[in-house]
Amino acid sequence: MHIPKQVTVKEVGPRDGLQNEKELIATEDKVEWINQLSDTGLSYIEISSFVHPKWIPQLGDALDVAKQIKRQKDITYAALVPNAKGLERALEADVDEISIFMSASETHNKKNINKTIEETFPVLEEVVKGGRQEGKSVRAYISTVFGCPYEGHIPIDNTLRICERLFEMGIYELSIGDTIGVANPLQVERVLTRMKDTFEHDSLALHFHDTRGTALANVLTALQLGFTTFDSALGGLGGCPYAQGATGNLATDDLLYMLDGMEIETGIHKDKLYHAASFIQSKMDKSLPSHQMQIGDSI
Amino acid sequence: MHIPKQVTVKEVGPRDGLQNEKELIATEDKVEWINQLSDTGLSYIEISSFVHPKWIPQLGDALDVAKQIKRQKDITYAALVPNAKGLERALEADVDEISIFMSASETHNKKNINKTIEETFPVLEEVVKGGRQEGKSVRAYISTVFGCPYEGHIPIDNTLRICERLFEMGIYELSIGDTIGVANPLQVERVLTRMKDTFEHDSLALHFHDTRGTALANVLTALQLGFTTFDSALGGLGGCPYAQGATGNLATDDLLYMLDGMEIETGIHKDKLYHAASFIQSKMDKSLPSHQMQIGDSI
């Protein structure tokens, strides 16, 4: 099996996970959780979002979280930023990295950001420019690449044109999102082959959701194509905003189980990760949906 | 991607699924469910088990189920048989095919069958001989191939020796089981490469459990190695006997979602399968754990 020896896992639970949970987690618990995550061996944590609290009240304490966490110097602490106002707050919070986001689907972009795709570019350009001027690296999420809840199939050529614009702005990495978890390995192979023919291989990351159980099969396909950067959320936090009870983000602990078994290095300590997952679970009114958390210590 | 154009899915829900559910399902509901499964396009259904009802009371009505279902002539109706007594009842039930089973792990075999591996062979030999004399095909399950809840790692050479004995008895197919759902794609590649070097490729089937979320990634690996027969249980019925709340059998509906997306033919109609899953779910006190059933019709 031709697979990489080493993979980078980017933990998005504190942002993409918590933003889709109804429950409000106390700031001090988020801080403690992120501090625990910093001790697991993860090299990247997306800690919060500077989207206006009116839209995502769960992450309204982004500035406090950023200021209170204990930062380790070999870890990149990132935050989501939607526009110039968000950038201002992110710079005040002094995060290491800015994440921007838009959709490959016109309808999803409109519903999510309230702008057409064309209207979104100048807003993001201002963020990228402003962030980079202050020495921040900028990463972009492109969502609904493998399918849209409103439009269904998204033509890859449209997606590639959007991604080109994002790279032209100065992002260093693009995270390719299966936002509603519809992708299958054949489709992943087709899309990623076009992606790596167009952009630098190591400037691309994968962001899979496990809504239909295919996330790890899709990761496997990406590994076989040589991709080495994967987003995931500890415990499968976040659920799926489009389907009650369904799982959302690929769980970091499930991803790690497979990567460990495949002898791929991540630098992450399984036991410390389990500890951090148990901590955030204890602050919530539900059990985390990842397979590893459902099994617990029983086998 | 080198993958087969066509795959056979063997539905084991009425046996491997229901035997691990605490709830007792009424015989008439099982019969109705199997009749619905017969209308989905499935070509193989394992309908029950002739293990003594003292051990598996959930399937104590195997004879009634076998006699009452409406059989379609292009479908193989199989049942699990542990010994000569079970065979007698299976022959009375006139199932098309007999499944025998044993474990690759000495400890698991002992706990499951109450015999050593060596003591198990003559018992199974009698079943295979007796079944074939009556014109029945015989299939074998070999469990815990990828790991055992008691012994951990199971050496592949031991497994191969057991499988050789099973083929020598006259089975036409061997279903290779990841009983506790621990396998990962690299391990699957290693084990299956040895398996197909030793036995006829098309006499081997895969029986994955999704306990750690890796089942579809493991299916993908097997597909890439050219394997074309997969066991699964509709809705992910069955759970995991070793861990409360964890998932067990790979769900037929999750498997079908991936295979359909990968343009692999199975002959199974998705909507009819969903109908059958909804029916059995309505007879149970829980929602079925498969991803497709959790999503329902919402996306």
Coordinates of C-alpha atoms in Angstrom, one line a residue:
Chain A
M1 CA 0.0 0.0 0.0
H2 CA 1.5 3.3 -1.0
I3 CA 0.7 5.7 1.8
P4 CA 2.6 8.5 3.5
K5 CA 4.7 7.7 6.6
Q6 CA 3.5 10.8 8.4
V7 CA 0.4 12.9 8.5
T8 CA -0.7 16.2 10.0
V9 CA -4.0 16.3 11.8
K10 CA -5.6 19.7 12.3
E11 CA -8.0 19.8 15.2
V12 CA -11.1 21.8 14.4
G13 CA -13.3 20.6 17.3
P14 CA -13.2 23.9 19.4
R15 CA -14.5 25.7 16.3
D16 CA -16.3 23.5 13.7
G17 CA -17.3 21.1 16.5
L18 CA -18.7 23.5 19.1
Q19 CA -20.2 25.9 16.6
N20 CA -22.7 23.1 15.6
E21 CA -23.5 22.1 19.2
K22 CA -26.6 23.7 20.7
E23 CA -25.1 23.7 24.2
L24 CA -23.1 26.6 25.3
I25 CA -19.8 25.6 26.9
A26 CA -18.3 27.9 29.6
T27 CA -15.3 29.8 28.5
E28 CA -13.2 28.3 31.3
D29 CA -14.1 24.8 30.1
K30 CA -13.1 25.7 26.5
V31 CA -9.8 27.1 27.8
E32 CA -9.1 24.0 29.9
W33 CA -10.1 21.7 26.9
I34 CA -7.8 23.6 24.5
N35 CA -5.0 23.4 27.0
Q36 CA -5.5 19.6 27.2
L37 CA -5.5 19.4 23.4
S38 CA -2.2 21.3 23.4
D39 CA -0.8 18.4 25.5
T40 CA -1.8 15.6 23.1
G41 CA 0.9 16.2 20.5
L42 CA -1.4 18.0 18.1
S43 CA 0.5 20.7 16.1
Y44 CA -2.6 22.7 15.0
I45 CA -5.8 23.7 16.8
E46 CA -8.5 25.9 15.5
I47 CA -9.7 27.5 18.7
S48 CA -12.7 29.6 17.8
S49 CA -14.4 31.8 15.2
F50 CA -14.7 35.6 14.9
V51 CA -18.0 35.3 13.1
H52 CA -20.4 37.7 14.7
P53 CA -21.9 36.2 17.9
K54 CA -25.3 37.0 16.6
W55 CA -24.8 34.1 14.1
I56 CA -22.7 31.8 16.3
P57 CA -23.4 32.6 19.9
Q58 CA -21.6 29.3 20.9
L59 CA -18.3 31.0 20.0
G60 CA -19.1 34.5 21.1
D61 CA -16.2 34.3 23.6
A62 CA -13.5 33.8 21.0
L63 CA -11.4 36.7 22.2
D64 CA -11.5 35.5 25.8
V65 CA -10.6 32.0 24.8
A66 CA -7.7 33.2 22.7
K67 CA -6.4 35.3 25.5
Q68 CA -6.8 32.8 28.3
I69 CA -5.4 29.6 26.7
K70 CA -1.8 28.6 27.5
R71 CA 0.0 28.6 24.2
Q72 CA 2.7 26.2 23.3
K73 CA 5.2 27.5 20.8
D74 CA 5.3 24.5 18.5
I75 CA 1.5 24.6 18.0
T76 CA -0.4 26.8 15.5
Y77 CA -3.5 28.3 17.1
A78 CA -5.9 29.4 14.4
A79 CA -9.3 31.1 14.3
L80 CA -12.0 31.5 11.6
V81 CA -12.5 35.0 10.3
P82 CA -15.4 36.0 8.0
N83 CA -14.5 39.7 7.2
A84 CA -12.5 42.8 8.1
K85 CA -14.3 43.2 11.4
G86 CA -13.6 39.7 12.4
L87 CA -10.0 40.1 11.4
E88 CA -9.7 43.1 13.7
R89 CA -10.8 41.0 16.7
A90 CA -8.6 38.0 15.6
L91 CA -5.6 40.3 15.5
E92 CA -6.5 41.7 18.9
A93 CA -6.6 38.0 20.0
D94 CA -3.3 37.5 18.4
V95 CA -4.0 34.1 16.9
D96 CA -1.2 32.5 14.9
E97 CA -3.3 31.9 11.8
I98 CA -6.5 33.1 10.1
S99 CA -8.9 30.7 8.4
I100 CA -11.3 32.1 5.8
F101 CA -14.1 30.2 4.3
M102 CA -16.5 30.1 1.3
S103 CA -18.6 27.6 -0.5
A104 CA -18.2 25.9 -3.9
S105 CA -21.9 26.1 -4.2
E106 CA -23.6 29.4 -5.1
T107 CA -26.7 28.6 -3.1
H108 CA -24.8 27.3 -0.1
N109 CA -22.5 30.3 -0.1
K110 CA -25.5 32.7 -0.3
K111 CA -27.3 30.9 2.6
N112 CA -24.2 30.6 4.7
I113 CA -22.5 34.0 4.1
N114 CA -25.4 36.0 2.6
K115 CA -23.3 36.9 -0.4
T116 CA -22.8 35.5 -3.9
I117 CA -19.5 33.8 -4.6
E118 CA -18.4 36.8 -6.7
E119 CA -19.3 39.2 -3.8
T120 CA -17.4 37.1 -1.3
F121 CA -14.0 37.4 -3.0
P122 CA -13.3 41.1 -2.2
V123 CA -14.3 40.5 1.4
L124 CA -11.9 37.6 1.8
E125 CA -9.2 39.4 -0.1
E126 CA -9.2 42.2 2.5
V127 CA -8.9 39.6 5.3
V128 CA -6.0 37.8 3.6
K129 CA -4.2 41.0 2.9
G130 CA -4.8 42.4 6.3
G131 CA -3.8 39.1 8.1
R132 CA -0.7 38.6 6.1
Q133 CA 0.4 42.2 6.7
E134 CA 0.3 41.4 10.4
G135 CA 2.4 38.3 9.8
K136 CA -0.4 35.8 10.0
S137 CA -0.6 32.8 7.8
V138 CA -4.0 32.3 6.1
R139 CA -5.7 29.1 5.3
A140 CA -9.0 28.8 3.3
Y141 CA -11.9 26.3 3.6
I142 CA -13.8 25.6 0.5
S143 CA -17.0 23.8 1.4
T144 CA -19.6 21.6 -0.4
V145 CA -17.0 20.5 -2.9
F146 CA -18.4 16.9 -3.0
G147 CA -22.1 17.9 -2.9
C148 CA -24.4 20.6 -1.7
P149 CA -27.6 20.3 0.4
Y150 CA -29.3 22.7 -2.0
E151 CA -27.7 22.2 -5.4
G152 CA -26.6 18.5 -5.2
H153 CA -23.6 17.9 -7.6
I154 CA -21.0 20.7 -7.8
P155 CA -19.0 20.8 -11.0
I156 CA -15.3 20.5 -10.3
D157 CA -14.4 23.2 -12.9
N158 CA -16.4 25.8 -10.9
T159 CA -14.7 24.7 -7.7
L160 CA -11.2 24.9 -9.3
R161 CA -11.9 28.5 -10.5
I162 CA -12.8 29.5 -7.0
C163 CA -9.8 27.8 -5.5
E164 CA -7.5 29.6 -8.0
R165 CA -8.8 32.9 -6.8
L166 CA -8.2 31.9 -3.2
F167 CA -4.6 30.9 -3.9
E168 CA -4.1 34.1 -5.8
M169 CA -5.1 36.1 -2.7
G170 CA -2.2 34.5 -0.8
I171 CA -3.5 31.6 1.2
Y172 CA -0.9 28.9 1.9
E173 CA -3.3 26.0 2.2
L174 CA -6.7 25.1 1.0
S175 CA -8.9 22.7 3.0
I176 CA -11.3 20.8 0.7
G177 CA -14.5 20.2 2.5
D178 CA -17.1 17.5 2.2
T179 CA -19.5 19.6 4.3
I180 CA -22.5 17.3 4.3
G181 CA -20.5 14.0 4.2
V182 CA -21.7 12.7 0.9
A183 CA -18.4 11.9 -0.8
N184 CA -17.3 8.4 -1.8
P185 CA -13.8 7.1 -2.6
L186 CA -14.3 7.1 -6.4
Q187 CA -15.5 10.7 -6.3
V188 CA -12.7 11.7 -3.9
E189 CA -10.1 10.2 -6.3
R190 CA -11.6 12.1 -9.3
V191 CA -11.8 15.4 -7.5
L192 CA -8.4 15.2 -5.8
T193 CA -6.7 14.1 -9.0
R194 CA -8.0 17.3 -10.6
M195 CA -7.0 19.3 -7.5
K196 CA -3.5 18.0 -7.4
D197 CA -3.1 18.5 -11.2
T198 CA -4.0 22.2 -10.7
F199 CA -2.4 23.2 -7.3
E200 CA 0.6 22.3 -5.3
H201 CA 0.0 18.9 -3.7
D202 CA 1.2 20.0 -0.2
S203 CA -1.0 23.1 -0.2
L204 CA -4.1 20.9 -0.1
A205 CA -5.8 19.5 3.0
L206 CA -8.9 17.4 3.4
H207 CA -11.9 18.1 5.6
F208 CA -14.3 15.1 5.6
H209 CA -17.5 14.7 7.5
D210 CA -18.6 11.2 8.5
T211 CA -22.4 11.7 7.9
R212 CA -22.7 8.6 5.8
G213 CA -19.9 6.6 7.3
T214 CA -17.5 7.1 4.4
A215 CA -15.1 9.5 6.0
L216 CA -12.3 7.0 6.7
A217 CA -12.6 5.4 3.3
N218 CA -12.3 8.8 1.8
V219 CA -9.2 9.5 4.0
L220 CA -7.7 6.2 2.8
T221 CA -8.2 7.3 -0.8
A222 CA -6.6 10.7 -0.1
L223 CA -3.7 8.9 1.6
Q224 CA -3.2 6.7 -1.4
L225 CA -3.0 9.8 -3.6
G226 CA -0.3 11.2 -1.3
F227 CA -2.3 13.8 0.7
T228 CA -0.9 14.3 4.2
T229 CA -3.1 16.9 5.9
F230 CA -6.5 16.1 7.4
D231 CA -9.0 18.2 9.5
S232 CA -11.0 16.5 12.2
A233 CA -12.9 17.2 15.4
L234 CA -12.3 15.3 18.6
G235 CA -15.1 12.9 19.5
G236 CA -16.9 13.7 16.3
L237 CA -18.2 16.9 18.0
G238 CA -20.5 19.0 16.0
G239 CA -23.2 16.7 14.6
C240 CA -24.7 17.5 11.2
P241 CA -26.8 20.8 11.0
Y242 CA -28.9 19.3 8.2
A243 CA -29.9 16.0 10.0
Q244 CA -30.7 15.6 13.6
G245 CA -28.9 12.7 15.2
A246 CA -26.5 12.2 12.3
T247 CA -22.8 12.5 12.8
G248 CA -20.8 15.5 11.4
N249 CA -17.1 16.0 11.5
L250 CA -14.8 13.1 11.1
A251 CA -13.7 12.3 14.7
T252 CA -10.0 12.9 15.5
D253 CA -10.0 9.8 17.7
D254 CA -11.5 7.7 14.9
L255 CA -9.0 9.1 12.4
L256 CA -6.1 8.4 14.8
Y257 CA -7.2 4.9 15.4
M258 CA -6.9 4.2 11.7
L259 CA -3.7 6.1 11.1
D260 CA -2.0 4.4 14.1
G261 CA -3.1 1.0 12.9
M262 CA -1.7 1.8 9.4
E263 CA 1.7 2.8 11.0
I264 CA 1.3 6.4 9.9
E265 CA 2.9 8.9 12.4
T266 CA 0.9 11.8 13.7
G267 CA 2.7 12.7 16.9
I268 CA -0.6 12.4 18.8
H269 CA -0.8 10.5 22.0
K270 CA -3.9 8.3 22.0
D271 CA -4.4 8.3 25.8
K272 CA -4.1 12.1 26.1
L273 CA -6.5 12.5 23.3
Y274 CA -9.0 10.2 25.0
H275 CA -8.5 12.2 28.2
A276 CA -9.3 15.5 26.4
A277 CA -12.4 13.9 24.8
S278 CA -13.6 12.6 28.1
F279 CA -13.2 16.1 29.6
I280 CA -15.3 18.0 27.0
Q281 CA -17.8 15.2 27.0
S282 CA -18.2 15.7 30.8
K283 CA -19.1 19.3 30.1
M284 CA -21.9 18.4 27.7
D285 CA -25.3 16.9 28.0
K286 CA -24.6 14.0 25.6
S287 CA -22.1 11.3 24.8
L288 CA -19.8 12.1 22.0
P289 CA -20.6 10.2 18.8
S290 CA -17.2 9.0 17.7
H291 CA -16.7 5.3 17.6
Q292 CA -13.8 5.4 20.0
M293 CA -15.9 7.3 22.6
Q294 CA -18.8 5.0 22.2
I295 CA -16.6 2.0 22.8
G296 CA -14.8 3.7 25.7
D297 CA -12.5 1.4 27.6
S298 CA -14.6 -1.7 27.2
I299 CA -12.6 -3.6 24.5
Chain B
M1 CA -9.1 3.2 -9.2
H2 CA -9.0 -0.6 -9.8
I3 CA -12.2 -1.9 -8.4
P4 CA -14.7 -4.6 -9.4
K5 CA -17.7 -3.6 -11.5
Q6 CA -20.0 -5.8 -9.5
V7 CA -20.3 -7.0 -6.0
T8 CA -22.4 -9.6 -4.1
V9 CA -23.8 -8.4 -0.8
K10 CA -24.8 -11.2 1.7
E11 CA -27.4 -10.0 4.1
V12 CA -26.8 -11.5 7.6
G13 CA -29.1 -9.2 9.6
P14 CA -31.8 -11.7 10.4
R15 CA -29.1 -14.0 11.9
D16 CA -26.0 -12.1 12.9
G17 CA -28.0 -8.9 13.6
L18 CA -30.9 -10.3 15.6
Q19 CA -28.8 -12.8 17.6
N20 CA -27.0 -9.8 19.2
E21 CA -30.2 -7.8 20.0
K22 CA -31.7 -8.3 23.4
E23 CA -35.2 -7.8 22.1
L24 CA -37.2 -10.7 20.9
I25 CA -38.8 -10.1 17.6
A26 CA -42.1 -11.9 16.8
T27 CA -41.8 -14.7 14.3
E28 CA -44.4 -13.1 12.0
D29 CA -42.3 -9.9 12.0
K30 CA -39.2 -11.7 11.1
V31 CA -41.0 -13.5 8.3
E32 CA -42.4 -10.2 7.0
W33 CA -39.0 -8.6 7.2
I34 CA -37.3 -11.4 5.3
N35 CA -40.0 -11.3 2.7
Q36 CA -39.3 -7.6 2.3
L37 CA -35.6 -8.2 2.1
S38 CA -36.3 -10.8 -0.7
D39 CA -37.9 -7.9 -2.7
T40 CA -34.8 -5.6 -2.5
G41 CA -32.7 -7.4 -5.1
L42 CA -30.5 -9.1 -2.5
S43 CA -29.4 -12.6 -3.8
Y44 CA -28.5 -14.0 -0.4
I45 CA -30.1 -13.9 3.0
E46 CA -29.0 -15.7 6.1
I47 CA -32.3 -16.1 7.8
S48 CA -31.6 -17.6 11.2
S49 CA -29.5 -19.9 13.3
F50 CA -29.9 -23.5 14.4
V51 CA -27.7 -23.0 17.5
H52 CA -29.6 -24.4 20.5
P53 CA -32.3 -21.8 21.7
K54 CA -30.8 -22.1 25.2
W55 CA -27.8 -20.1 23.8
I56 CA -29.6 -17.8 21.4
P57 CA -33.2 -17.5 22.4
Q58 CA -33.7 -14.6 19.9
L59 CA -33.5 -17.2 17.1
G60 CA -35.3 -20.1 18.8
D61 CA -38.0 -19.9 16.0
A62 CA -35.6 -20.7 13.2
L63 CA -37.6 -23.6 11.9
D64 CA -40.9 -21.6 11.9
V65 CA -39.2 -18.7 10.1
A66 CA -37.7 -21.0 7.5
K67 CA -41.1 -22.6 6.9
Q68 CA -43.1 -19.4 6.8
I69 CA -41.1 -17.1 4.5
K70 CA -42.0 -16.8 0.9
R71 CA -38.9 -18.0 -1.0
Q72 CA -37.8 -16.6 -4.3
K73 CA -36.0 -19.0 -6.5
D74 CA -33.1 -16.7 -7.4
I75 CA -32.3 -16.1 -3.7
T76 CA -30.1 -18.3 -1.5
Y77 CA -31.6 -18.6 2.0
A78 CA -29.0 -19.8 4.4
A79 CA -28.9 -20.6 8.1
L80 CA -26.2 -21.1 10.7
V81 CA -25.6 -24.6 11.9
P82 CA -23.3 -25.5 14.8
N83 CA -23.4 -29.3 14.9
A84 CA -25.2 -32.5 13.7
K85 CA -28.3 -31.7 15.8
G86 CA -28.6 -28.2 14.2
L87 CA -28.1 -29.8 10.8
E88 CA -31.0 -32.1 11.4
R89 CA -33.3 -29.1 12.1
A90 CA -31.8 -27.1 9.2
L91 CA -32.5 -29.9 6.8
E92 CA -36.0 -30.2 8.2
A93 CA -36.3 -26.4 7.5
D94 CA -35.0 -27.1 4.0
V95 CA -32.7 -24.0 3.8
D96 CA -30.7 -23.7 0.6
E97 CA -27.3 -23.3 2.4
I98 CA -25.6 -24.2 5.6
S99 CA -23.2 -21.8 7.4
I100 CA -20.7 -23.2 9.8
F101 CA -18.5 -21.1 12.1
M102 CA -15.4 -21.2 14.2
S103 CA -12.8 -18.9 15.5
A104 CA -9.2 -18.2 14.5
S105 CA -8.5 -17.6 18.2
E106 CA -8.3 -20.6 20.5
T107 CA -9.7 -18.6 23.5
H108 CA -12.5 -17.1 21.5
N109 CA -13.4 -20.5 20.0
K110 CA -13.4 -22.0 23.4
K111 CA -15.6 -19.3 24.9
N112 CA -18.0 -19.2 21.9
I113 CA -18.3 -22.9 21.1
N114 CA -17.0 -24.5 24.3
K115 CA -14.5 -26.6 22.3
T116 CA -10.8 -26.2 21.4
I117 CA -10.1 -25.5 17.7
E118 CA -8.9 -29.1 17.3
E119 CA -12.1 -30.5 18.9
T120 CA -14.2 -28.3 16.6
F121 CA -13.1 -29.8 13.3
P122 CA -14.8 -33.2 13.5
V123 CA -18.0 -31.6 14.6
L124 CA -18.0 -29.3 11.6
E125 CA -16.8 -32.0 9.3
E126 CA -20.0 -34.0 10.1
V127 CA -22.1 -30.9 9.3
V128 CA -20.4 -30.3 6.0
K129 CA -20.6 -33.9 5.0
G130 CA -24.2 -34.3 6.0
G131 CA -25.3 -31.0 4.4
R132 CA -23.6 -31.7 1.1
Q133 CA -25.1 -35.2 1.0
E134 CA -28.4 -33.5 1.1
G135 CA -27.4 -31.2 -1.7
K136 CA -26.8 -28.1 0.4
S137 CA -23.9 -25.8 -0.3
V138 CA -21.8 -25.0 2.8
R139 CA -20.1 -21.8 3.7
A140 CA -17.8 -21.2 6.7
Y141 CA -17.2 -18.1 8.9
I142 CA -13.8 -17.8 10.4
S143 CA -14.0 -15.1 13.2
T144 CA -11.5 -12.9 15.0
V145 CA -9.1 -13.0 12.1
F146 CA -8.0 -9.4 12.6
G147 CA -8.0 -9.5 16.4
C148 CA -9.5 -11.2 19.4
P149 CA -11.1 -9.7 22.5
Y150 CA -9.1 -12.2 24.6
E151 CA -5.9 -12.9 22.8
G152 CA -5.4 -9.6 20.8
H153 CA -3.3 -10.3 17.7
I154 CA -4.0 -13.6 15.9
P155 CA -1.1 -14.9 13.8
I156 CA -2.1 -15.2 10.1
D157 CA -0.3 -18.6 9.8
N158 CA -2.5 -20.2 12.4
T159 CA -5.6 -18.7 10.6
L160 CA -4.5 -20.1 7.2
R161 CA -4.1 -23.6 8.7
I162 CA -7.6 -23.5 10.1
C163 CA -9.0 -22.2 6.8
E164 CA -7.2 -25.0 4.9
R165 CA -9.0 -27.5 7.1
L166 CA -12.3 -25.9 6.4
F167 CA -11.8 -25.9 2.6
E168 CA -10.7 -29.6 2.8
M169 CA -14.0 -30.4 4.4
G170 CA -15.8 -29.1 1.3
I171 CA -17.0 -25.6 2.0
Y172 CA -17.3 -23.5 -1.2
E173 CA -16.8 -20.1 0.5
L174 CA -15.0 -18.7 3.5
S175 CA -16.2 -15.5 5.1
I176 CA -13.2 -13.8 6.8
G177 CA -14.5 -12.0 9.9
D178 CA -13.4 -9.0 11.8
T179 CA -15.6 -9.9 14.7
I180 CA -14.8 -7.1 17.0
G181 CA -14.2 -4.5 14.3
V182 CA -10.5 -3.8 15.0
A183 CA -9.1 -4.1 11.5
N184 CA -7.5 -1.3 9.5
P185 CA -6.8 -1.1 5.8
L186 CA -3.0 -1.9 6.0
Q187 CA -3.8 -5.0 8.1
V188 CA -6.6 -5.9 5.7
E189 CA -4.2 -5.7 2.8
R190 CA -1.6 -7.9 4.5
V191 CA -4.1 -10.5 5.7
L192 CA -6.0 -10.7 2.4
T193 CA -2.8 -10.8 0.3
R194 CA -1.9 -14.0 2.2
M195 CA -5.4 -15.3 1.9
K196 CA -5.6 -14.9 -1.8
D197 CA -2.1 -16.3 -2.3
T198 CA -3.3 -19.5 -0.5
F199 CA -6.9 -19.9 -1.6
E200 CA -9.1 -19.3 -4.7
H201 CA -9.8 -15.6 -4.8
D202 CA -13.5 -16.0 -5.5
S203 CA -14.0 -18.5 -2.6
L204 CA -13.3 -15.7 -0.1
A205 CA -15.8 -13.2 1.4
L206 CA -15.3 -10.4 3.9
H207 CA -17.3 -9.9 7.0
F208 CA -16.4 -6.6 8.6
H209 CA -17.8 -5.0 11.7
D210 CA -17.9 -1.2 12.0
T211 CA -17.1 -1.0 15.7
R212 CA -14.3 1.5 15.2
G213 CA -15.6 3.2 12.0
T214 CA -13.1 1.5 9.7
A215 CA -15.4 -1.0 8.0
L216 CA -15.9 0.9 4.8
A217 CA -12.2 1.8 4.5
N218 CA -11.6 -2.0 4.9
V219 CA -14.2 -2.7 2.3
L220 CA -12.4 -0.3 0.0
T221 CA -9.1 -2.1 0.5
A222 CA -10.7 -5.4 -0.2
L223 CA -12.3 -4.0 -3.4
Q224 CA -8.9 -2.7 -4.5
L225 CA -7.6 -6.3 -4.0
G226 CA -10.4 -7.6 -6.2
F227 CA -12.7 -9.1 -3.6
T228 CA -16.3 -9.1 -4.6
T229 CA -18.3 -10.7 -1.7
F230 CA -19.3 -8.8 1.4
D231 CA -21.5 -9.7 4.4
S232 CA -23.5 -7.0 6.1
A233 CA -26.5 -6.5 8.3
L234 CA -29.3 -4.0 7.4
G235 CA -29.3 -0.9 9.6
G236 CA -26.2 -2.0 11.4
L237 CA -28.4 -4.4 13.5
G238 CA -26.7 -6.4 16.1
G239 CA -24.5 -4.0 18.1
C240 CA -21.3 -5.1 19.6
P241 CA -21.6 -7.8 22.3
Y242 CA -18.3 -6.6 23.9
A243 CA -19.2 -2.9 24.2
Q244 CA -22.6 -1.4 25.1
G245 CA -23.6 1.3 22.7
A246 CA -21.0 0.5 20.1
T247 CA -21.9 -0.5 16.6
G248 CA -21.4 -4.0 15.3
N249 CA -22.0 -5.4 11.9
L250 CA -21.2 -3.2 8.9
A251 CA -24.7 -1.9 7.8
T252 CA -25.9 -3.0 4.5
D253 CA -27.4 0.4 3.8
D254 CA -24.0 2.1 4.5
L255 CA -22.2 -0.4 2.3
L256 CA -24.7 0.2 -0.5
Y257 CA -24.3 3.9 -0.2
M258 CA -20.6 3.6 -0.9
L259 CA -20.9 1.0 -3.6
D260 CA -23.6 2.9 -5.4
G261 CA -21.5 6.0 -5.3
M262 CA -18.5 4.1 -6.6
E263 CA -20.6 2.9 -9.5
I264 CA -20.3 -0.8 -8.4
E265 CA -23.4 -2.8 -9.2
T266 CA -25.1 -4.9 -6.5
G267 CA -28.6 -5.3 -7.9
I268 CA -30.0 -3.9 -4.7
H269 CA -32.7 -1.2 -4.7
K270 CA -31.9 1.5 -2.2
D271 CA -35.5 2.6 -1.6
K272 CA -36.7 -1.0 -1.0
L273 CA -33.8 -1.6 1.4
Y274 CA -34.7 1.6 3.3
H275 CA -38.3 0.4 3.5
A276 CA -37.2 -3.0 4.9
A277 CA -34.9 -1.2 7.4
S278 CA -37.7 1.1 8.5
F279 CA -40.0 -1.9 9.0
I280 CA -37.7 -3.8 11.3
Q281 CA -36.8 -0.6 13.2
S282 CA -40.5 -0.1 13.8
K283 CA -40.6 -3.5 15.6
M284 CA -37.7 -2.6 17.9
D285 CA -37.3 -0.4 20.9
K286 CA -34.4 1.6 19.4
S287 CA -33.4 3.4 16.3
L288 CA -31.0 1.5 14.0
P289 CA -27.4 2.7 14.2
S290 CA -26.5 2.8 10.6
H291 CA -25.6 6.2 9.2
Q292 CA -28.3 6.1 6.5
M293 CA -31.0 5.3 9.1
Q294 CA -29.7 8.1 11.4
I295 CA -29.9 10.6 8.6
G296 CA -33.3 9.3 7.4
D297 CA -34.8 11.3 4.7
S298 CA -33.5 14.6 6.0
I299 CA -30.8 15.3 3.4

